[in-house]
mmCIF file of C-alpha atoms in Angstrom:
data_model
loop_
_atom_site.group_PDB
_atom_site.id
_atom_site.type_symbol
_atom_site.label_atom_id
_atom_site.label_comp_id
_atom_site.label_asym_id
_atom_site.label_seq_id
_atom_site.Cartn_x
_atom_site.Cartn_y
_atom_site.Cartn_z
ATOM 1 C CA UNK A 24 0.055 0.207 0.051
ATOM 2 C CA UNK A 25 1.134 3.670 -0.758
ATOM 3 C CA UNK A 26 2.343 5.264 2.909
ATOM 4 C CA UNK A 27 0.186 7.639 4.310
ATOM 5 C CA UNK A 28 1.442 11.240 3.669
ATOM 6 C CA UNK A 29 -0.965 12.774 6.219
ATOM 7 C CA UNK A 30 1.722 14.769 7.908
ATOM 8 C CA UNK A 31 2.886 16.739 4.426
ATOM 9 C CA UNK A 32 -0.792 17.266 3.855
ATOM 10 C CA UNK A 33 -1.590 18.804 7.179
ATOM 11 C CA UNK A 34 1.295 21.029 7.020
ATOM 12 C CA UNK A 35 0.896 22.268 3.296
ATOM 13 C CA UNK A 36 -2.976 23.134 4.207
ATOM 14 C CA UNK A 37 -2.102 24.567 7.291
ATOM 15 C CA UNK A 38 0.167 26.973 5.441
ATOM 16 C CA UNK A 39 -2.308 27.588 2.944
ATOM 17 C CA UNK A 40 -4.675 28.872 5.174
ATOM 18 C CA UNK A 41 -2.259 30.829 7.187
ATOM 19 C CA UNK A 42 -2.817 29.336 10.582
ATOM 20 C CA UNK A 43 0.060 28.337 13.545
ATOM 21 C CA UNK A 44 -0.173 24.662 14.717
ATOM 22 C CA UNK A 45 -1.814 26.569 17.927
ATOM 23 C CA UNK A 46 -4.366 27.658 15.658
ATOM 24 C CA UNK A 47 -5.245 23.996 14.226
ATOM 25 C CA UNK A 48 -4.899 22.278 17.706
ATOM 26 C CA UNK A 49 -7.598 24.922 19.219
ATOM 27 C CA UNK A 50 -9.999 24.305 16.378
ATOM 28 C CA UNK A 51 -9.395 20.615 16.482
ATOM 29 C CA UNK A 52 -9.801 20.353 20.296
ATOM 30 C CA UNK A 53 -6.280 18.858 20.912
ATOM 31 C CA UNK A 54 -2.841 20.227 22.194
ATOM 32 C CA UNK A 55 -0.201 21.923 19.838
ATOM 33 C CA UNK A 56 2.175 18.879 21.044
ATOM 34 C CA UNK A 57 -0.721 16.483 19.175
ATOM 35 C CA UNK A 58 -0.646 18.408 15.821
ATOM 36 C CA UNK A 59 3.092 18.696 16.140
ATOM 37 C CA UNK A 60 3.575 15.026 15.980
ATOM 38 C CA UNK A 61 0.945 14.510 13.038
ATOM 39 C CA UNK A 62 2.891 17.081 11.122
ATOM 40 C CA UNK A 63 6.365 14.937 11.706
ATOM 41 C CA UNK A 64 4.464 11.905 11.215
ATOM 42 C CA UNK A 65 5.062 10.344 15.164
ATOM 43 C CA UNK A 66 1.646 9.933 15.080
ATOM 44 C CA UNK A 67 -1.817 9.930 13.188
ATOM 45 C CA UNK A 68 -5.166 11.840 14.348
ATOM 46 C CA UNK A 69 -7.790 9.532 15.531
ATOM 47 C CA UNK A 70 -9.722 8.086 12.774
ATOM 48 C CA UNK A 71 -12.605 10.095 14.177
ATOM 49 C CA UNK A 72 -11.922 13.173 13.690
ATOM 50 C CA UNK A 73 -10.262 12.821 10.317
ATOM 51 C CA UNK A 74 -13.759 13.765 8.778
ATOM 52 C CA UNK A 75 -14.122 16.997 10.798
ATOM 53 C CA UNK A 76 -10.050 18.098 9.644
ATOM 54 C CA UNK A 77 -10.636 17.090 6.330
ATOM 55 C CA UNK A 78 -14.109 19.562 6.270
ATOM 56 C CA UNK A 79 -11.495 22.188 7.753
ATOM 57 C CA UNK A 80 -9.278 22.279 4.847
ATOM 58 C CA UNK A 81 -12.086 21.619 2.463
ATOM 59 C CA UNK A 82 -10.713 18.320 0.749
ATOM 60 C CA UNK A 83 -11.587 14.631 0.851
ATOM 61 C CA UNK A 84 -10.808 12.090 3.672
ATOM 62 C CA UNK A 85 -8.592 10.381 0.754
ATOM 63 C CA UNK A 86 -6.752 13.554 0.518
ATOM 64 C CA UNK A 87 -5.934 14.374 3.808
ATOM 65 C CA UNK A 88 -4.550 11.126 4.300
ATOM 66 C CA UNK A 89 -2.490 11.273 0.621
ATOM 67 C CA UNK A 90 -3.939 7.795 -0.556
ATOM 68 C CA UNK A 91 -4.400 8.213 -3.999
ATOM 69 C CA UNK A 92 -6.447 4.750 -5.223
ATOM 70 C CA UNK A 93 -6.529 6.416 -8.728
ATOM 71 C CA UNK A 94 -3.880 5.538 -11.564
ATOM 72 C CA UNK A 95 -3.514 7.793 -14.432
ATOM 73 C CA UNK A 96 -3.949 6.175 -18.060
ATOM 74 C CA UNK A 97 0.045 6.546 -18.683
ATOM 75 C CA UNK A 98 0.858 4.637 -14.782
ATOM 76 C CA UNK A 99 -1.586 1.770 -15.746
ATOM 77 C CA UNK A 100 0.132 1.277 -19.143
ATOM 78 C CA UNK A 101 3.513 1.533 -17.254
ATOM 79 C CA UNK A 102 2.366 -1.354 -15.033
ATOM 80 C CA UNK A 103 0.723 -3.278 -17.885
ATOM 81 C CA UNK A 104 3.955 -3.692 -19.781
ATOM 82 C CA UNK A 105 6.075 -3.881 -16.591
ATOM 83 C CA UNK A 106 3.548 -7.366 -15.729
ATOM 84 C CA UNK A 107 4.170 -8.266 -19.210
ATOM 85 C CA UNK A 108 8.191 -8.508 -19.210
ATOM 86 C CA UNK A 109 7.690 -10.231 -15.962
ATOM 87 C CA UNK A 110 5.381 -12.704 -17.155
ATOM 88 C CA UNK A 111 7.471 -13.752 -19.558
ATOM 89 C CA UNK A 112 10.656 -13.699 -17.573
ATOM 90 C CA UNK A 113 9.793 -14.461 -13.987
ATOM 91 C CA UNK A 114 8.267 -17.966 -12.875
ATOM 92 C CA UNK A 115 4.244 -17.648 -13.248
ATOM 93 C CA UNK A 116 3.296 -17.599 -9.498
ATOM 94 C CA UNK A 117 5.952 -15.064 -8.548
ATOM 95 C CA UNK A 118 3.828 -12.794 -11.352
ATOM 96 C CA UNK A 119 0.752 -13.309 -10.140
ATOM 97 C CA UNK A 120 1.313 -12.726 -6.292
ATOM 98 C CA UNK A 121 2.450 -9.051 -7.519
ATOM 99 C CA UNK A 122 -0.598 -8.791 -9.647
ATOM 100 C CA UNK A 123 -2.600 -10.106 -6.680
ATOM 101 C CA UNK A 124 -1.042 -7.240 -4.161
ATOM 102 C CA UNK A 125 -1.541 -4.512 -6.981
ATOM 103 C CA UNK A 126 -5.196 -5.130 -7.713
ATOM 104 C CA UNK A 127 -5.826 -4.835 -3.473
ATOM 105 C CA UNK A 128 -3.888 -1.578 -3.859
ATOM 106 C CA UNK A 129 -5.731 -0.233 -6.305
ATOM 107 C CA UNK A 130 -9.259 -1.600 -6.253
ATOM 108 C CA UNK A 131 -11.124 1.077 -6.488
ATOM 109 C CA UNK A 132 -9.169 1.922 -9.833
ATOM 110 C CA UNK A 133 -11.491 0.084 -12.588
ATOM 111 C CA UNK A 134 -9.853 0.950 -15.411
ATOM 112 C CA UNK A 135 -6.671 -0.258 -13.252
ATOM 113 C CA UNK A 136 -9.301 -3.975 -13.165
ATOM 114 C CA UNK A 137 -9.811 -3.909 -16.511
ATOM 115 C CA UNK A 138 -6.359 -3.612 -17.599
ATOM 116 C CA UNK A 139 -5.324 -6.642 -15.104
ATOM 117 C CA UNK A 140 -7.905 -8.830 -16.275
ATOM 118 C CA UNK A 141 -7.165 -8.135 -19.959
ATOM 119 C CA UNK A 142 -3.416 -8.679 -18.797
ATOM 120 C CA UNK A 143 -4.243 -12.653 -17.297
ATOM 121 C CA UNK A 144 -6.437 -13.108 -20.222
ATOM 122 C CA UNK A 145 -2.828 -13.022 -22.276
ATOM 123 C CA UNK A 146 -1.070 -14.760 -20.179
ATOM 124 C CA UNK A 147 -3.190 -17.470 -18.762
ATOM 125 C CA UNK A 148 -1.868 -20.204 -20.973
ATOM 126 C CA UNK A 149 1.315 -19.752 -18.725
ATOM 127 C CA UNK A 150 0.144 -21.295 -16.282
ATOM 128 C CA UNK A 151 1.686 -24.743 -15.206
ATOM 129 C CA UNK A 152 -1.931 -26.650 -14.286
ATOM 130 C CA UNK A 153 -5.162 -26.674 -15.423
ATOM 131 C CA UNK A 154 -6.408 -25.772 -12.100
ATOM 132 C CA UNK A 155 -4.242 -22.706 -12.213
ATOM 133 C CA UNK A 156 -5.308 -21.552 -15.241
ATOM 134 C CA UNK A 157 -9.329 -21.889 -14.288
ATOM 135 C CA UNK A 158 -8.554 -19.672 -10.889
ATOM 136 C CA UNK A 159 -7.040 -16.962 -13.431
ATOM 137 C CA UNK A 160 -10.305 -17.072 -15.687
ATOM 138 C CA UNK A 161 -12.225 -17.027 -12.739
ATOM 139 C CA UNK A 162 -10.345 -14.009 -11.192
ATOM 140 C CA UNK A 163 -11.018 -12.479 -14.170
ATOM 141 C CA UNK A 164 -14.259 -12.950 -14.092
ATOM 142 C CA UNK A 165 -14.241 -11.464 -10.515
ATOM 143 C CA UNK A 166 -12.730 -8.376 -11.750
ATOM 144 C CA UNK A 167 -15.001 -7.582 -14.412
ATOM 145 C CA UNK A 168 -18.474 -7.968 -12.262
ATOM 146 C CA UNK A 169 -16.302 -5.583 -9.840
ATOM 147 C CA UNK A 170 -16.354 -3.156 -12.775
ATOM 148 C CA UNK A 171 -19.788 -3.503 -13.984
ATOM 149 C CA UNK A 172 -21.739 -3.254 -10.586
ATOM 150 C CA UNK A 173 -19.496 -0.347 -9.515
ATOM 151 C CA UNK A 174 -18.501 1.814 -12.363
ATOM 152 C CA UNK A 175 -20.321 4.136 -14.449
ATOM 153 C CA UNK A 176 -18.234 4.671 -17.203
ATOM 154 C CA UNK A 177 -19.770 2.688 -20.558
ATOM 155 C CA UNK A 178 -16.929 2.155 -22.835
ATOM 156 C CA UNK A 179 -15.231 0.408 -19.431
ATOM 157 C CA UNK A 180 -18.564 -1.299 -18.845
ATOM 158 C CA UNK A 181 -18.590 -3.027 -22.677
ATOM 159 C CA UNK A 182 -15.087 -3.881 -22.449
ATOM 160 C CA UNK A 183 -15.418 -5.585 -19.044
ATOM 161 C CA UNK A 184 -18.722 -7.800 -20.214
ATOM 162 C CA UNK A 185 -16.596 -8.685 -23.297
ATOM 163 C CA UNK A 186 -13.770 -9.676 -21.242
ATOM 164 C CA UNK A 187 -15.876 -11.620 -18.289
ATOM 165 C CA UNK A 188 -17.389 -13.500 -21.509
ATOM 166 C CA UNK A 189 -13.834 -14.272 -22.963
ATOM 167 C CA UNK A 190 -13.115 -15.704 -19.623
ATOM 168 C CA UNK A 191 -16.681 -17.552 -19.701
ATOM 169 C CA UNK A 192 -15.791 -19.054 -22.822
ATOM 170 C CA UNK A 193 -12.180 -20.224 -21.777
ATOM 171 C CA UNK A 194 -13.943 -22.112 -18.734
ATOM 172 C CA UNK A 195 -16.504 -23.696 -21.095
ATOM 173 C CA UNK A 196 -19.307 -21.863 -19.917
ATOM 174 C CA UNK A 197 -21.007 -21.476 -22.815
ATOM 175 C CA UNK A 198 -24.505 -20.469 -21.705
ATOM 176 C CA UNK A 199 -23.015 -18.165 -19.583
ATOM 177 C CA UNK A 200 -20.814 -16.654 -22.310
ATOM 178 C CA UNK A 201 -24.471 -16.565 -24.487
ATOM 179 C CA UNK A 202 -26.482 -14.847 -21.783
ATOM 180 C CA UNK A 203 -23.503 -12.116 -21.346
ATOM 181 C CA UNK A 204 -23.486 -11.279 -25.224
ATOM 182 C CA UNK A 205 -26.613 -12.497 -26.577
ATOM 183 C CA UNK A 206 -27.934 -8.282 -26.220
ATOM 184 C CA UNK A 207 -25.169 -7.453 -28.447
ATOM 185 C CA UNK A 208 -27.608 -8.422 -31.592
ATOM 186 C CA UNK A 209 -29.578 -5.553 -30.652
ATOM 187 C CA UNK A 210 -30.439 -3.393 -33.504
ATOM 188 C CA UNK A 211 -27.904 -0.347 -34.822
ATOM 189 C CA UNK A 212 -28.808 2.762 -33.891
ATOM 190 C CA UNK A 213 -26.275 4.591 -35.611
ATOM 191 C CA UNK A 214 -24.717 6.082 -32.577
ATOM 192 C CA UNK A 215 -21.590 6.428 -34.536
ATOM 193 C CA UNK A 216 -22.705 8.508 -36.959
ATOM 194 C CA UNK A 217 -24.555 10.745 -34.267
ATOM 195 C CA UNK A 218 -21.186 11.718 -32.601
ATOM 196 C CA UNK A 219 -19.813 12.279 -36.057
ATOM 197 C CA UNK A 220 -22.620 14.924 -36.704
ATOM 198 C CA UNK A 221 -22.387 16.762 -33.327
ATOM 199 C CA UNK A 222 -18.869 17.142 -33.752
ATOM 200 C CA UNK A 223 -19.549 18.588 -37.365
ATOM 201 C CA UNK A 224 -22.468 21.062 -36.344
ATOM 202 C CA UNK A 225 -19.697 22.232 -33.359
ATOM 203 C CA UNK A 226 -17.437 22.897 -36.421
ATOM 204 C CA UNK A 227 -14.988 20.535 -35.456
ATOM 205 C CA UNK A 228 -14.341 18.899 -38.883
ATOM 206 C CA UNK A 229 -10.869 17.474 -37.938
ATOM 207 C CA UNK A 230 -12.408 15.671 -34.930
ATOM 208 C CA UNK A 231 -15.116 14.359 -37.262
ATOM 209 C CA UNK A 232 -12.425 12.970 -39.692
ATOM 210 C CA UNK A 233 -10.833 11.375 -37.125
ATOM 211 C CA UNK A 234 -13.568 10.141 -35.229
ATOM 212 C CA UNK A 235 -15.134 8.144 -38.604
ATOM 213 C CA UNK A 236 -11.907 7.390 -39.591
ATOM 214 C CA UNK A 237 -11.327 5.219 -35.746
ATOM 215 C CA UNK A 238 -14.969 4.137 -36.005
ATOM 216 C CA UNK A 239 -14.669 2.488 -39.806
ATOM 217 C CA UNK A 240 -10.850 0.898 -38.720
ATOM 218 C CA UNK A 241 -13.114 -0.800 -35.994
ATOM 219 C CA UNK A 242 -15.854 -1.633 -37.782
ATOM 220 C CA UNK A 243 -13.521 -3.170 -40.759
ATOM 221 C CA UNK A 244 -11.249 -5.415 -38.432
ATOM 222 C CA UNK A 245 -14.608 -6.736 -36.633
ATOM 223 C CA UNK A 246 -16.057 -7.345 -40.629
ATOM 224 C CA UNK A 247 -12.876 -9.382 -41.229
ATOM 225 C CA UNK A 248 -12.986 -11.272 -38.393
ATOM 226 C CA UNK A 249 -16.488 -12.374 -38.952
ATOM 227 C CA UNK A 250 -15.637 -13.371 -42.761
ATOM 228 C CA UNK A 251 -12.696 -15.698 -41.150
ATOM 229 C CA UNK A 252 -15.448 -17.313 -38.710
ATOM 230 C CA UNK A 253 -17.752 -17.874 -41.809
ATOM 231 C CA UNK A 254 -15.098 -18.771 -43.752
ATOM 232 C CA UNK A 255 -14.036 -22.143 -41.362
ATOM 233 C CA UNK A 256 -18.003 -22.999 -41.225
ATOM 234 C CA UNK A 257 -18.404 -23.019 -44.880
ATOM 235 C CA UNK A 258 -15.765 -25.399 -45.901
ATOM 236 C CA UNK A 259 -18.806 -28.050 -46.923
ATOM 237 C CA UNK A 260 -20.175 -25.223 -49.171
ATOM 238 C CA UNK A 261 -17.080 -24.795 -51.799
ATOM 239 C CA UNK A 262 -19.205 -22.570 -53.834
ATOM 240 C CA UNK A 263 -20.143 -19.951 -50.623
ATOM 241 C CA UNK A 264 -16.425 -20.491 -49.208
ATOM 242 C CA UNK A 265 -14.895 -19.636 -52.232
ATOM 243 C CA UNK A 266 -16.953 -16.308 -52.332
ATOM 244 C CA UNK A 267 -16.575 -15.471 -48.463
ATOM 245 C CA UNK A 268 -12.579 -15.494 -49.221
ATOM 246 C CA UNK A 269 -12.859 -13.740 -52.295
ATOM 247 C CA UNK A 270 -14.642 -11.067 -49.991
ATOM 248 C CA UNK A 271 -11.795 -11.099 -47.292
ATOM 249 C CA UNK A 272 -9.282 -10.513 -49.848
ATOM 250 C CA UNK A 273 -10.752 -7.501 -51.619
ATOM 251 C CA UNK A 274 -11.543 -6.191 -47.868
ATOM 252 C CA UNK A 275 -7.855 -6.690 -47.031
ATOM 253 C CA UNK A 276 -6.905 -5.127 -50.376
ATOM 254 C CA UNK A 277 -8.626 -2.338 -50.488
ATOM 255 C CA UNK A 278 -8.124 -1.330 -46.668
ATOM 256 C CA UNK A 279 -4.310 -2.420 -46.796
ATOM 257 C CA UNK A 280 -4.842 -4.577 -43.889
ATOM 258 C CA UNK A 281 -1.696 -6.605 -44.431
ATOM 259 C CA UNK A 282 0.895 -4.872 -41.945
ATOM 260 C CA UNK A 283 -1.571 -3.431 -39.536
ATOM 261 C CA UNK A 284 -1.206 -6.214 -37.084
ATOM 262 C CA UNK A 285 -4.700 -8.003 -37.420
ATOM 263 C CA UNK A 286 -4.495 -11.726 -36.970
ATOM 264 C CA UNK A 287 -7.134 -11.968 -38.999
ATOM 265 C CA UNK A 288 -5.305 -10.487 -42.328
ATOM 266 C CA UNK A 289 -2.854 -14.036 -42.516
ATOM 267 C CA UNK A 290 -5.098 -16.471 -40.971
ATOM 268 C CA UNK A 291 -7.740 -16.288 -43.087
ATOM 269 C CA UNK A 292 -5.234 -17.226 -46.091
ATOM 270 C CA UNK A 293 -4.585 -20.525 -43.514
ATOM 271 C CA UNK A 294 -8.343 -21.167 -43.700
ATOM 272 C CA UNK A 295 -8.767 -20.956 -47.013
ATOM 273 C CA UNK A 296 -5.834 -23.434 -47.811
ATOM 274 C CA UNK A 297 -7.276 -25.666 -45.660
ATOM 275 C CA UNK A 298 -10.666 -25.337 -47.301
ATOM 276 C CA UNK A 299 -9.281 -25.458 -50.924
ATOM 277 C CA UNK A 300 -7.172 -29.055 -49.327
ATOM 278 C CA UNK A 301 -10.412 -30.141 -48.446
ATOM 279 C CA UNK A 302 -12.063 -29.386 -51.873
ATOM 280 C CA UNK A 303 -8.913 -31.431 -53.153
ATOM 281 C CA UNK A 304 -7.974 -27.787 -54.844
ATOM 282 C CA UNK A 305 -4.256 -27.964 -54.331
ATOM 283 C CA UNK A 306 -3.268 -25.019 -56.774
ATOM 284 C CA UNK A 307 -6.200 -22.865 -55.103
ATOM 285 C CA UNK A 308 -4.504 -24.110 -52.068
ATOM 286 C CA UNK A 309 -0.974 -22.930 -52.894
ATOM 287 C CA UNK A 310 -2.260 -19.703 -53.827
ATOM 288 C CA UNK A 311 -3.698 -19.115 -50.613
ATOM 289 C CA UNK A 312 -0.544 -19.899 -49.046
ATOM 290 C CA UNK A 313 1.623 -17.758 -50.944
ATOM 291 C CA UNK A 314 -1.099 -14.942 -49.986
ATOM 292 C CA UNK A 315 -0.100 -16.317 -46.812
ATOM 293 C CA UNK A 316 3.590 -16.090 -46.928
ATOM 294 C CA UNK A 317 3.304 -12.834 -48.569
ATOM 295 C CA UNK A 318 1.396 -11.517 -46.018
ATOM 296 C CA UNK A 319 3.559 -12.446 -43.151
ATOM 297 C CA UNK A 320 6.674 -11.267 -44.527
ATOM 298 C CA UNK A 321 5.391 -7.776 -44.974
ATOM 299 C CA UNK A 322 4.589 -7.219 -41.165
ATOM 300 C CA UNK A 323 6.611 -4.708 -39.597
ATOM 301 C CA UNK A 324 7.737 -5.603 -35.860
ATOM 302 C CA UNK A 325 7.330 -5.095 -33.146
ATOM 303 C CA UNK A 326 4.418 -7.165 -34.059
ATOM 304 C CA UNK A 327 1.065 -4.906 -32.353
ATOM 305 C CA UNK A 328 -1.902 -3.369 -33.862
ATOM 306 C CA UNK A 329 -1.147 -0.556 -35.801
ATOM 307 C CA UNK A 330 -2.818 2.072 -38.278
ATOM 308 C CA UNK A 331 -1.443 2.447 -42.373
ATOM 309 C CA UNK A 332 -2.051 4.740 -44.597
ATOM 310 C CA UNK A 333 -5.675 4.809 -45.092
ATOM 311 C CA UNK A 334 -6.134 4.819 -41.194
ATOM 312 C CA UNK A 335 -3.306 7.332 -40.484
ATOM 313 C CA UNK A 336 -4.465 8.739 -36.962
ATOM 314 C CA UNK A 337 -5.736 5.020 -35.748
ATOM 315 C CA UNK A 338 -2.175 4.714 -34.774
ATOM 316 C CA UNK A 339 -2.390 8.153 -32.478
ATOM 317 C CA UNK A 340 -5.940 6.662 -31.317
ATOM 318 C CA UNK A 341 -4.030 3.987 -29.956
ATOM 319 C CA UNK A 342 -1.806 5.867 -27.754
ATOM 320 C CA UNK A 343 -3.788 8.484 -26.317
ATOM 321 C CA UNK A 344 -6.358 5.823 -24.945
ATOM 322 C CA UNK A 345 -3.801 3.941 -23.887
ATOM 323 C CA UNK A 346 -5.206 0.492 -25.817
ATOM 324 C CA UNK A 347 -3.670 -2.218 -23.299
ATOM 325 C CA UNK A 348 -3.311 -5.762 -24.904
ATOM 326 C CA UNK A 349 -2.500 -4.185 -28.387
ATOM 327 C CA UNK A 350 0.936 -5.408 -28.285
ATOM 328 C CA UNK A 351 1.618 -9.338 -28.461
ATOM 329 C CA UNK A 352 1.838 -10.906 -25.153
ATOM 330 C CA UNK A 353 4.574 -12.736 -26.939
ATOM 331 C CA UNK A 354 8.136 -11.631 -28.167
ATOM 332 C CA UNK A 355 8.817 -11.274 -32.045
ATOM 333 C CA UNK A 356 10.987 -14.138 -32.450
ATOM 334 C CA UNK A 357 8.404 -16.623 -30.989
ATOM 335 C CA UNK A 358 5.492 -14.752 -33.412
ATOM 336 C CA UNK A 359 7.856 -15.518 -36.036
ATOM 337 C CA UNK A 360 8.468 -19.309 -35.574
ATOM 338 C CA UNK A 361 4.671 -19.157 -35.195
ATOM 339 C CA UNK A 362 3.760 -17.879 -38.237
ATOM 340 C CA UNK A 363 6.200 -20.433 -40.062
ATOM 341 C CA UNK A 364 4.827 -23.274 -38.159
ATOM 342 C CA UNK A 365 1.319 -22.704 -39.247
ATOM 343 C CA UNK A 366 1.987 -24.186 -42.480
ATOM 344 C CA UNK A 367 4.962 -26.175 -41.749
ATOM 345 C CA UNK A 368 3.677 -28.524 -39.042
ATOM 346 C CA UNK A 369 0.025 -28.225 -40.116
ATOM 347 C CA UNK A 370 -0.597 -31.721 -40.931
ATOM 348 C CA UNK A 371 -3.688 -30.719 -43.367
ATOM 349 C CA UNK A 372 -0.308 -29.231 -45.802
ATOM 350 C CA UNK A 373 1.192 -32.368 -45.256
ATOM 351 C CA UNK A 374 -0.215 -33.118 -49.321
ATOM 352 C CA UNK A 375 1.965 -30.254 -50.510
ATOM 353 C CA UNK A 376 5.446 -31.047 -48.772
ATOM 354 C CA UNK A 377 6.851 -32.300 -52.008
ATOM 355 C CA UNK A 378 5.484 -29.405 -54.405
ATOM 356 C CA UNK A 379 8.223 -27.001 -55.175
ATOM 357 C CA UNK A 380 6.179 -23.617 -54.572
ATOM 358 C CA UNK A 381 5.124 -24.891 -51.113
ATOM 359 C CA UNK A 382 8.846 -25.742 -50.718
ATOM 360 C CA UNK A 383 9.758 -21.682 -51.764
ATOM 361 C CA UNK A 384 7.187 -20.295 -49.663
ATOM 362 C CA UNK A 385 8.092 -21.916 -46.422
ATOM 363 C CA UNK A 386 11.849 -21.016 -47.296
ATOM 364 C CA UNK A 387 10.436 -17.742 -47.815
ATOM 365 C CA UNK A 388 9.176 -16.914 -44.379
ATOM 366 C CA UNK A 389 12.698 -18.554 -42.908
ATOM 367 C CA UNK A 390 14.477 -16.342 -44.948
ATOM 368 C CA UNK A 391 12.423 -12.770 -44.991
ATOM 369 C CA UNK A 392 11.917 -13.128 -41.121
ATOM 370 C CA UNK A 393 15.287 -14.159 -40.189
ATOM 371 C CA UNK A 394 14.152 -17.965 -39.005
ATOM 372 C CA UNK A 395 16.854 -20.298 -37.259
ATOM 373 C CA UNK A 396 16.806 -23.025 -39.315
ATOM 374 C CA UNK A 397 15.914 -25.900 -36.891
#
């Protein structure tokens, strides 16, 4: 916990009021020696007089105590990244102990609790046992429910609900997940357009344009992710499968999504390759995997969500809101290796291993990403 700085606060507020220790003592009905001990940290005021003392200085009791249960966005982001490094470098249990201590200390800082839930969602797989992993997801659910019960920020409430749903589905609680998210199917009400119009009516054209760009960015990513999901479900319908894949490729090309750091921009080609193998269309499978290789080899590192030429304001927005979790929880070398493994170790693509085009794209990924020979 933070140390109480009540003595320093009393000195500062007393001097601001221009009164002596004796005058403050008279007002509070204590001795001058008591006030002196408060200010030097030798003792603290009795708890029953804290409200009276805070009221005298026209501040809250928390301000009087010098306790700050809230963290700034920058502080939250700093703690998040420090803990990310510790999860990668230290034993899981040791970092979890620090997480638990920080949650106790900042239990009233709801944006911080959300960041911890996001952090744990990223690193739960590092837990050594299935029981530990389940405990982590249960802890995330508790944090999210606290935010939903005690906080009033609409954006944070939505995030808390989504993170709770992710934790529930990780625990295999599918009914609870549906219960949490079924209202997401409510009709579109156009709140994004209304916000943009409001900025325009105030003459803030730059803000209107920036807001429109951010909304479009989020919706495009969501659409691409949904197309990938549809693609995986449509493998038994070849014509619809190819149409969905074609739509996803157009979306990626039209909005220049190859390098922005969204998984859907490259996994769509893996799913397509698997589908074409199932359809016994090796040529199309190889074309999809070549698209995959080209995409992963064009991704800038460090790997994270970022903007592009079409969405130039998105990166600044990500930084401004302190979007926790936009950096990958893994190091870049692990990510590069996983890019290679997605095709090289995928049993579905075993039928292609003697094909020269397949061998070339595997070698291209390995060479262009600088992956060591295994």
